[in-house]
Amino acid sequence: MKGRALPLTLRLYRGASAAASLLAPAWLSYRVRKGKEDPSRLAERRGHPSAERPDGPLVWVHGASVGEVISVLPLIERLDARGFKVLLTSGTLTSSRVAATRAPPGVIHQFVPLDARGFIARFLDHWAPDLVLLAESELWPNLIAELGRRGTPVVLVNGRLSERSSKRWARLPKSARALLSRIDLCLAQSAEDAARFRALGTPRVEICGNLKFDVPPPGVDAAELKRFGLAVGKRPVLLAASTHEGEEGAIIEAHRIITSRIPDLLTIIAPRHPERGTEVAELAEAAGLAPRQRAFDEWPDADTGIYVADTIGELGLFYRLAQVAFMGGSLVEHGGQNPIEPAKLGTVVLHGPHVWNFAAVYEALDTNEGAAEVVDAMGIARAAYALMQDSQIQGHMADAAFATVTALGGALDRTLSAIEPYLIQIRLEAR
């Protein structure tokens, strides 16, 4: 299958992406202005390396964004411990910062090139990976086709295919089959994901579960936790984690409702994209509140009602401080953010109705009374207030959430077992 010609639709895509690559400098400059690219590393997005390829077998692991990068870090740590050289790529500025602080020291991070054939070929010519592990919900045609042409083994890990994406690809059955036939092995998160991949023509599919259940709880700087704890004191804390545009207004309104009964409430808002911190602070100011921002090294005092946590890699700190966490991306139609980390740290989870990105996780949490759905500011306020007033219910939900996510673990070991034959093979070929 790998040697077959691409269908017309994919050949048209290849031509269009080649033409569009001429506009890449302008597009990347625009993204720099929006704070979405590292200006010093733009060449990487066009396939130009900024590091030397290490000697020996190289495993390329790709995680699209922050969540995917965090999910593959335990897998990378296992590969690194076994002596494999690892190239980690991602596509967002925030994920690159996570990689810089949390990946093992020997791991090389690069930004994944844009999906134009010339950029992909340049990237692969330099790095020449022996095995590719993709933790990516999108199917990038030029990337997959070029890897197939070179005969490089490709494994989809933590594979997820939403019903929406599945229906979209089903309209192009020949293109979907042509791409997925070039995937050597697909390790799906769930039976539903596996069925969708098989229906579109993926030849080898196994169910391994979700790697995110095996990610350790986010770490914390003990000194910062102590310092922040002293600043907060005994105030109850509501955290809105990884919020998106359109959600912060509801959180601020919920805060106003709750403070009519709990005047000393501190609400921490951690926007998914930290560069929106000032925008969020301005919303709070417009509501008559006096916010403070973490990015400016400001600390909450007795008069601070809204605290904007607009930094990278500190959710572990704020989860530990909060009794209740609303998970963003779920009031707006984004699909919801990952609730596993707060569940592992004993923080009660609230979420909106739009959680298809983690549908199975939220369903399990809700069924086991480890999380609760809310639909608007009043719902957030009522649920948060009730939990803060009843420590018994709060403890029950926290325990149920922890038990639920713990029981769903094991994907890391299953994934390593599934890719073991590939690891053995590239070791043998290196001799």
Coordinates of C-alpha atoms in Angstrom, one line a residue:
M1 CA 0.0 0.0 0.0
K2 CA 2.8 2.4 0.8
G3 CA 4.0 2.5 -2.8
R4 CA 0.6 3.3 -4.4
A5 CA 0.0 6.6 -6.0
L6 CA -2.0 9.1 -4.1
P7 CA -5.6 9.8 -5.1
L8 CA -6.4 13.0 -7.0
T9 CA -7.7 14.8 -3.9
L10 CA -4.4 14.3 -2.1
R11 CA -2.4 15.3 -5.2
L12 CA -4.4 18.5 -5.4
Y13 CA -3.7 19.1 -1.7
R14 CA 0.0 18.6 -2.4
G15 CA 0.0 21.1 -5.2
A16 CA -2.0 23.7 -3.2
S17 CA 0.2 23.3 -0.1
A18 CA 3.3 23.8 -2.3
A19 CA 1.9 27.0 -3.7
A20 CA 0.8 28.1 -0.2
S21 CA 4.3 27.5 1.1
L22 CA 5.4 30.6 -0.8
L23 CA 3.3 32.6 1.7
A24 CA 4.8 30.8 4.7
P25 CA 7.0 33.8 5.7
A26 CA 4.1 36.2 5.8
W27 CA 1.9 33.7 7.6
L28 CA 4.5 33.0 10.2
S29 CA 5.2 36.7 10.7
Y30 CA 1.5 37.2 11.4
R31 CA 1.6 34.4 14.0
V32 CA 4.6 36.1 15.6
R33 CA 2.6 39.3 16.0
K34 CA -0.2 37.3 17.5
G35 CA 2.3 35.7 20.0
K36 CA 1.8 32.3 18.6
E37 CA 5.3 31.6 17.2
D38 CA 8.9 31.9 18.5
P39 CA 10.5 34.5 16.2
S40 CA 14.0 33.0 16.8
R41 CA 12.8 29.6 15.6
L42 CA 10.7 30.3 12.6
A43 CA 13.1 28.4 10.3
E44 CA 12.1 25.2 12.0
R45 CA 8.6 25.6 10.7
R46 CA 10.0 25.5 7.2
G47 CA 12.0 22.3 7.9
H48 CA 15.3 23.9 8.7
P49 CA 16.9 22.2 11.7
S50 CA 18.3 24.2 14.6
A51 CA 20.2 21.2 16.1
E52 CA 22.4 18.4 14.9
R53 CA 21.1 14.9 14.5
P54 CA 22.5 12.6 17.2
D55 CA 24.3 9.4 16.2
G56 CA 22.5 6.1 16.4
P57 CA 18.8 5.1 16.3
L58 CA 16.5 8.1 16.5
V59 CA 12.8 7.9 17.6
W60 CA 10.7 10.9 16.5
V61 CA 7.8 11.6 18.8
H62 CA 5.3 14.2 17.8
G63 CA 2.7 15.8 20.0
A64 CA 0.5 18.5 18.4
S65 CA -0.1 20.8 21.4
V66 CA 0.4 21.0 25.2
G67 CA -2.0 18.1 26.1
E68 CA -0.4 15.7 23.6
V69 CA 3.2 16.7 24.6
I70 CA 2.3 16.1 28.3
S71 CA 0.7 12.8 27.5
V72 CA 3.8 11.4 25.7
L73 CA 6.4 12.6 28.2
P74 CA 6.2 9.4 30.3
L75 CA 6.7 7.4 27.0
I76 CA 9.7 9.6 26.1
E77 CA 11.2 9.1 29.6
R78 CA 11.0 5.3 29.1
L79 CA 12.6 5.5 25.7
D80 CA 15.3 7.8 27.0
A81 CA 16.0 5.5 30.0
R82 CA 16.6 2.6 27.5
G83 CA 19.2 4.7 25.6
F84 CA 17.1 5.7 22.5
K85 CA 17.7 9.2 21.2
V86 CA 14.5 11.1 21.0
L87 CA 13.4 14.0 18.8
L88 CA 10.2 15.7 20.2
T89 CA 8.2 18.0 18.0
S90 CA 5.2 20.1 18.6
G91 CA 3.3 22.8 16.9
T92 CA 2.5 25.5 19.5
L93 CA 4.6 28.0 21.4
T94 CA 3.1 26.9 24.7
S95 CA 4.0 23.2 24.1
S96 CA 7.6 24.1 23.3
R97 CA 7.9 25.8 26.7
V98 CA 6.4 22.7 28.4
A99 CA 8.9 20.5 26.5
A100 CA 11.8 22.8 27.6
T101 CA 10.9 22.4 31.3
R102 CA 9.6 18.8 31.5
A103 CA 11.3 16.7 28.9
P104 CA 14.4 14.7 29.8
P105 CA 17.7 16.6 29.3
G106 CA 18.9 14.7 26.3
V107 CA 15.6 15.1 24.3
I108 CA 15.8 17.5 21.3
H109 CA 12.8 19.7 20.7
Q110 CA 11.9 21.2 17.3
F111 CA 8.8 22.8 16.0
V112 CA 7.1 20.5 13.5
P113 CA 7.3 21.9 9.9
L114 CA 4.2 23.2 8.2
D115 CA 2.7 20.5 6.0
A116 CA 4.2 21.4 2.7
R117 CA 6.2 18.7 0.8
G118 CA 9.4 20.8 0.5
F119 CA 9.4 21.6 4.2
I120 CA 8.7 18.0 5.2
A121 CA 11.3 16.6 2.9
R122 CA 14.0 19.0 4.3
F123 CA 13.1 18.0 7.8
L124 CA 13.2 14.3 7.1
D125 CA 16.4 14.6 5.1
H126 CA 18.2 16.0 8.2
W127 CA 16.6 14.0 11.0
A128 CA 16.1 10.6 9.2
P129 CA 14.1 9.1 12.1
D130 CA 14.1 5.3 12.4
L131 CA 10.7 5.2 14.0
V132 CA 7.9 7.8 14.2
L133 CA 5.4 8.0 17.0
L134 CA 2.6 10.4 16.2
A135 CA 0.3 11.6 19.0
E136 CA -1.8 13.8 16.8
S137 CA -5.5 13.9 16.0
E138 CA -5.1 15.4 12.6
L139 CA -3.9 13.5 9.6
W140 CA -1.3 15.6 7.7
P141 CA -1.2 14.3 4.1
N142 CA 2.2 15.5 3.0
L143 CA 3.8 14.2 6.2
I144 CA 2.2 10.8 6.2
A145 CA 2.7 10.4 2.4
E146 CA 6.4 11.3 2.6
L147 CA 7.1 9.0 5.5
G148 CA 5.4 6.2 3.6
R149 CA 7.4 6.9 0.5
R150 CA 10.6 6.6 2.6
G151 CA 9.5 3.4 4.2
T152 CA 9.8 4.9 7.8
P153 CA 7.6 3.0 10.3
V154 CA 4.8 5.2 11.6
V155 CA 2.8 4.4 14.7
L156 CA -0.2 6.5 15.9
V157 CA 0.0 6.5 19.7
N158 CA -2.8 7.6 21.9
G159 CA -4.9 7.6 18.7
R160 CA -8.1 9.6 18.9
L161 CA -10.6 10.2 16.0
S162 CA -13.6 12.2 16.9
E163 CA -17.0 11.5 15.3
R164 CA -16.8 14.9 13.6
S165 CA -13.4 14.2 12.1
S166 CA -14.5 10.6 11.1
K167 CA -17.5 11.9 9.2
R168 CA -15.4 14.6 7.5
W169 CA -12.8 12.0 6.3
A170 CA -15.7 9.6 5.3
R171 CA -16.6 12.1 2.6
L172 CA -13.1 11.4 1.1
P173 CA -12.9 7.6 1.5
K174 CA -10.1 7.1 -1.1
S175 CA -7.9 9.8 0.5
A176 CA -8.6 8.5 4.0
R177 CA -7.7 5.0 3.0
A178 CA -4.6 6.1 1.1
L179 CA -3.2 8.0 4.2
L180 CA -4.2 5.5 6.8
S181 CA -2.9 2.5 4.8
R182 CA 0.6 4.2 5.3
I183 CA 0.2 3.9 9.1
D184 CA 2.0 0.8 10.3
L185 CA 0.1 0.5 13.6
C186 CA -2.7 2.6 15.2
L187 CA -2.9 2.4 19.0
A188 CA -6.3 3.8 19.7
Q189 CA -7.5 5.3 23.0
S190 CA -10.9 3.5 23.0
A191 CA -13.1 1.0 21.2
E192 CA -15.0 3.8 19.6
D193 CA -11.8 5.4 18.2
A194 CA -10.6 2.0 17.0
A195 CA -13.9 1.4 15.1
R196 CA -13.6 4.8 13.4
F197 CA -10.0 4.2 12.3
R198 CA -10.9 0.7 11.0
A199 CA -13.9 2.0 9.1
L200 CA -11.7 4.5 7.3
G201 CA -9.2 1.9 6.2
T202 CA -6.5 1.7 8.9
P203 CA -5.0 -1.8 8.5
R204 CA -3.7 -2.5 12.0
V205 CA -5.5 -1.1 15.0
E206 CA -5.1 -2.0 18.7
I207 CA -6.8 -0.5 21.8
C208 CA -4.3 0.7 24.3
G209 CA -6.2 3.3 26.3
N210 CA -5.4 7.0 27.0
L211 CA -1.8 7.8 27.9
K212 CA -3.0 10.9 29.8
F213 CA -4.2 8.6 32.6
D214 CA -0.6 7.6 33.2
V215 CA 0.9 11.1 33.3
P216 CA 2.0 11.9 36.9
P217 CA 0.2 14.8 38.6
P218 CA 1.9 18.1 37.6
G219 CA 4.8 19.1 39.9
V220 CA 5.0 22.2 42.0
D221 CA 7.8 24.3 43.4
A222 CA 7.4 23.7 47.2
A223 CA 8.7 27.2 48.1
E224 CA 6.2 28.8 45.7
L225 CA 3.4 26.7 47.1
K226 CA 4.2 27.7 50.6
R227 CA 4.5 31.4 49.7
F228 CA 1.3 31.4 47.7
G229 CA -0.5 29.5 50.5
L230 CA 0.5 32.2 53.0
A231 CA -0.8 34.9 50.6
V232 CA -4.1 33.1 50.2
G233 CA -4.5 32.1 53.8
K234 CA -7.8 30.4 54.7
R235 CA -9.7 31.9 51.8
P236 CA -11.7 29.5 49.7
V237 CA -10.4 29.2 46.1
L238 CA -12.2 28.6 42.9
L239 CA -9.9 27.9 39.9
A240 CA -11.0 28.2 36.3
A241 CA -8.3 26.2 34.4
S242 CA -7.4 26.5 30.7
T243 CA -10.2 28.9 29.9
H244 CA -11.0 30.1 26.4
E245 CA -12.3 33.3 25.0
G246 CA -16.0 33.6 25.9
E247 CA -15.7 31.7 29.2
E248 CA -13.9 34.2 31.5
G249 CA -17.0 36.5 31.6
A250 CA -19.1 33.6 33.0
I251 CA -16.4 32.9 35.6
I252 CA -16.3 36.5 36.7
E253 CA -20.1 36.6 36.9
A254 CA -20.0 33.4 39.0
H255 CA -17.5 35.0 41.3
R256 CA -19.7 38.0 41.8
I257 CA -22.7 35.7 42.6
I258 CA -20.7 33.6 45.1
T259 CA -19.1 36.6 46.9
S260 CA -22.6 37.7 47.9
R261 CA -22.4 34.8 50.3
I262 CA -18.6 34.1 50.6
P263 CA -17.1 37.6 50.5
D264 CA -13.5 36.4 50.8
L265 CA -13.6 34.0 47.8
L266 CA -10.5 34.1 45.6
T267 CA -11.1 33.1 42.0
I268 CA -8.0 32.2 39.9
I269 CA -8.4 32.3 36.2
A270 CA -5.7 30.5 34.2
P271 CA -6.3 31.2 30.5
R272 CA -5.4 28.4 28.1
H273 CA -3.3 30.8 26.1
P274 CA -1.3 32.9 28.7
E275 CA -0.9 35.8 26.3
R276 CA -4.6 36.6 26.9
G277 CA -3.8 37.4 30.5
T278 CA -4.2 41.1 30.1
E279 CA -7.4 40.7 28.2
V280 CA -8.8 38.6 31.0
A281 CA -7.6 41.2 33.6
E282 CA -9.4 43.9 31.7
L283 CA -12.6 41.9 31.8
A284 CA -12.3 41.8 35.6
E285 CA -11.6 45.5 35.8
A286 CA -14.6 46.2 33.7
A287 CA -16.7 44.2 36.2
G288 CA -15.5 46.5 39.0
L289 CA -12.9 44.1 40.4
A290 CA -9.2 44.7 41.1
P291 CA -7.4 41.8 39.4
R292 CA -3.7 40.9 39.8
Q293 CA -1.6 39.0 37.2
R294 CA 0.9 36.3 37.8
A295 CA 2.9 37.3 34.7
F296 CA 3.7 40.6 36.3
D297 CA 4.9 38.8 39.5
E298 CA 1.9 40.2 41.4
W299 CA 0.5 38.4 44.4
P300 CA -3.1 38.3 45.7
D301 CA -3.8 40.3 48.8
A302 CA -6.9 40.7 50.9
D303 CA -8.5 43.0 48.3
T304 CA -7.9 40.7 45.3
G305 CA -11.0 38.9 44.1
I306 CA -9.7 37.8 40.6
Y307 CA -6.2 36.5 40.2
V308 CA -5.0 35.9 36.6
A309 CA -2.6 33.0 36.3
D310 CA -1.1 33.8 33.0
T311 CA 2.1 31.8 33.1
I312 CA 3.3 28.5 31.7
G313 CA 3.6 25.2 33.6
E314 CA 2.1 26.3 37.0
L315 CA -1.3 24.6 37.0
G316 CA 0.1 22.1 39.5
L317 CA 0.4 25.0 41.9
F318 CA -3.1 26.3 41.4
Y319 CA -4.8 22.9 41.4
R320 CA -3.2 22.3 44.9
L321 CA -4.6 25.6 46.2
A322 CA -8.2 25.3 44.9
Q323 CA -11.1 23.3 46.3
V324 CA -13.0 23.4 43.0
A325 CA -11.7 23.7 39.4
F326 CA -13.9 24.5 36.4
M327 CA -12.3 23.1 33.3
G328 CA -12.2 25.4 30.4
G329 CA -13.1 24.9 26.8
S330 CA -16.4 23.3 27.8
L331 CA -18.8 26.3 28.1
V332 CA -17.8 27.3 24.5
E333 CA -17.7 24.8 21.7
H334 CA -14.1 23.9 22.0
G335 CA -14.4 20.3 23.3
G336 CA -13.2 20.6 26.9
Q337 CA -9.8 20.5 28.5
N338 CA -8.2 17.5 30.2
P339 CA -9.7 16.9 33.7
I340 CA -7.2 14.1 34.7
E341 CA -4.6 16.3 36.4
P342 CA -7.0 18.0 38.9
A343 CA -8.7 14.7 39.6
K344 CA -5.3 13.2 40.5
L345 CA -4.7 16.1 42.9
G346 CA -8.0 15.9 44.8
T347 CA -9.5 19.0 43.2
V348 CA -13.3 18.7 42.5
V349 CA -14.0 19.2 38.8
L350 CA -16.8 21.2 37.2
H351 CA -17.3 21.3 33.4
G352 CA -19.6 22.6 30.8
P353 CA -21.5 20.6 28.2
H354 CA -19.0 20.7 25.4
V355 CA -16.5 18.0 26.3
W356 CA -16.1 15.8 23.2
N357 CA -12.3 16.0 23.3
F358 CA -12.4 13.9 26.5
A359 CA -15.9 12.4 26.2
A360 CA -15.1 9.0 27.8
V361 CA -13.2 10.6 30.6
Y362 CA -15.9 13.0 31.6
E363 CA -18.6 10.4 31.2
A364 CA -16.7 8.1 33.6
L365 CA -16.1 11.0 36.1
D366 CA -19.8 12.1 35.9
T367 CA -21.1 8.6 36.3
N368 CA -18.9 7.9 39.3
E369 CA -19.9 11.3 40.9
G370 CA -16.3 12.5 40.5
A371 CA -17.3 15.6 38.4
A372 CA -20.4 17.7 37.7
E373 CA -21.7 19.5 34.6
V374 CA -22.7 23.1 34.7
V375 CA -24.1 25.2 31.8
D376 CA -23.7 28.8 32.7
A377 CA -22.4 31.3 35.3
M378 CA -25.3 30.6 37.7
G379 CA -24.6 26.9 37.5
I380 CA -20.9 27.4 38.2
A381 CA -21.8 29.6 41.2
R382 CA -24.4 27.2 42.7
A383 CA -22.1 24.1 42.3
A384 CA -19.0 25.8 43.6
Y385 CA -20.8 27.4 46.6
A386 CA -22.4 24.1 47.5
L387 CA -19.1 22.3 47.4
M388 CA -17.3 24.9 49.4
Q389 CA -20.0 24.7 52.1
D390 CA -20.0 20.9 52.4
S391 CA -16.6 19.4 52.9
Q392 CA -18.1 15.9 53.0
I393 CA -19.6 16.1 49.5
Q394 CA -16.4 17.8 48.3
G395 CA -14.3 15.0 49.8
H396 CA -16.6 12.3 48.3
M397 CA -16.3 13.8 44.8
A398 CA -12.5 14.2 45.1
D399 CA -12.1 10.6 46.1
A400 CA -14.4 9.4 43.4
A401 CA -12.5 11.4 40.8
F402 CA -9.1 10.0 41.9
A403 CA -10.4 6.4 41.9
T404 CA -11.9 6.8 38.4
V405 CA -8.8 8.1 36.7
T406 CA -6.5 5.7 38.6
A407 CA -8.6 2.7 37.4
L408 CA -8.3 3.9 33.8
G409 CA -4.5 3.8 33.7
G410 CA -2.2 1.3 32.1
A411 CA -2.0 2.7 28.6
L412 CA 1.8 3.4 28.9
D413 CA 2.7 -0.2 29.5
R414 CA 0.4 -1.4 26.7
T415 CA 1.8 1.2 24.3
L416 CA 5.4 0.2 25.1
S417 CA 4.6 -3.5 24.6
A418 CA 3.0 -2.7 21.2
I419 CA 6.0 -0.7 19.9
E420 CA 8.6 -3.1 21.3
P421 CA 9.0 -5.0 18.0
Y422 CA 9.9 -1.7 16.2
L423 CA 12.3 -0.8 19.0
I424 CA 14.0 -4.2 18.6
Q425 CA 14.2 -3.9 14.9
I426 CA 15.9 -0.5 14.8
R427 CA 18.4 -1.7 17.4
L428 CA 19.2 -4.7 15.2
E429 CA 19.6 -2.5 12.1
A430 CA 21.9 -0.1 14.0
R431 CA 24.4 -2.9 14.7

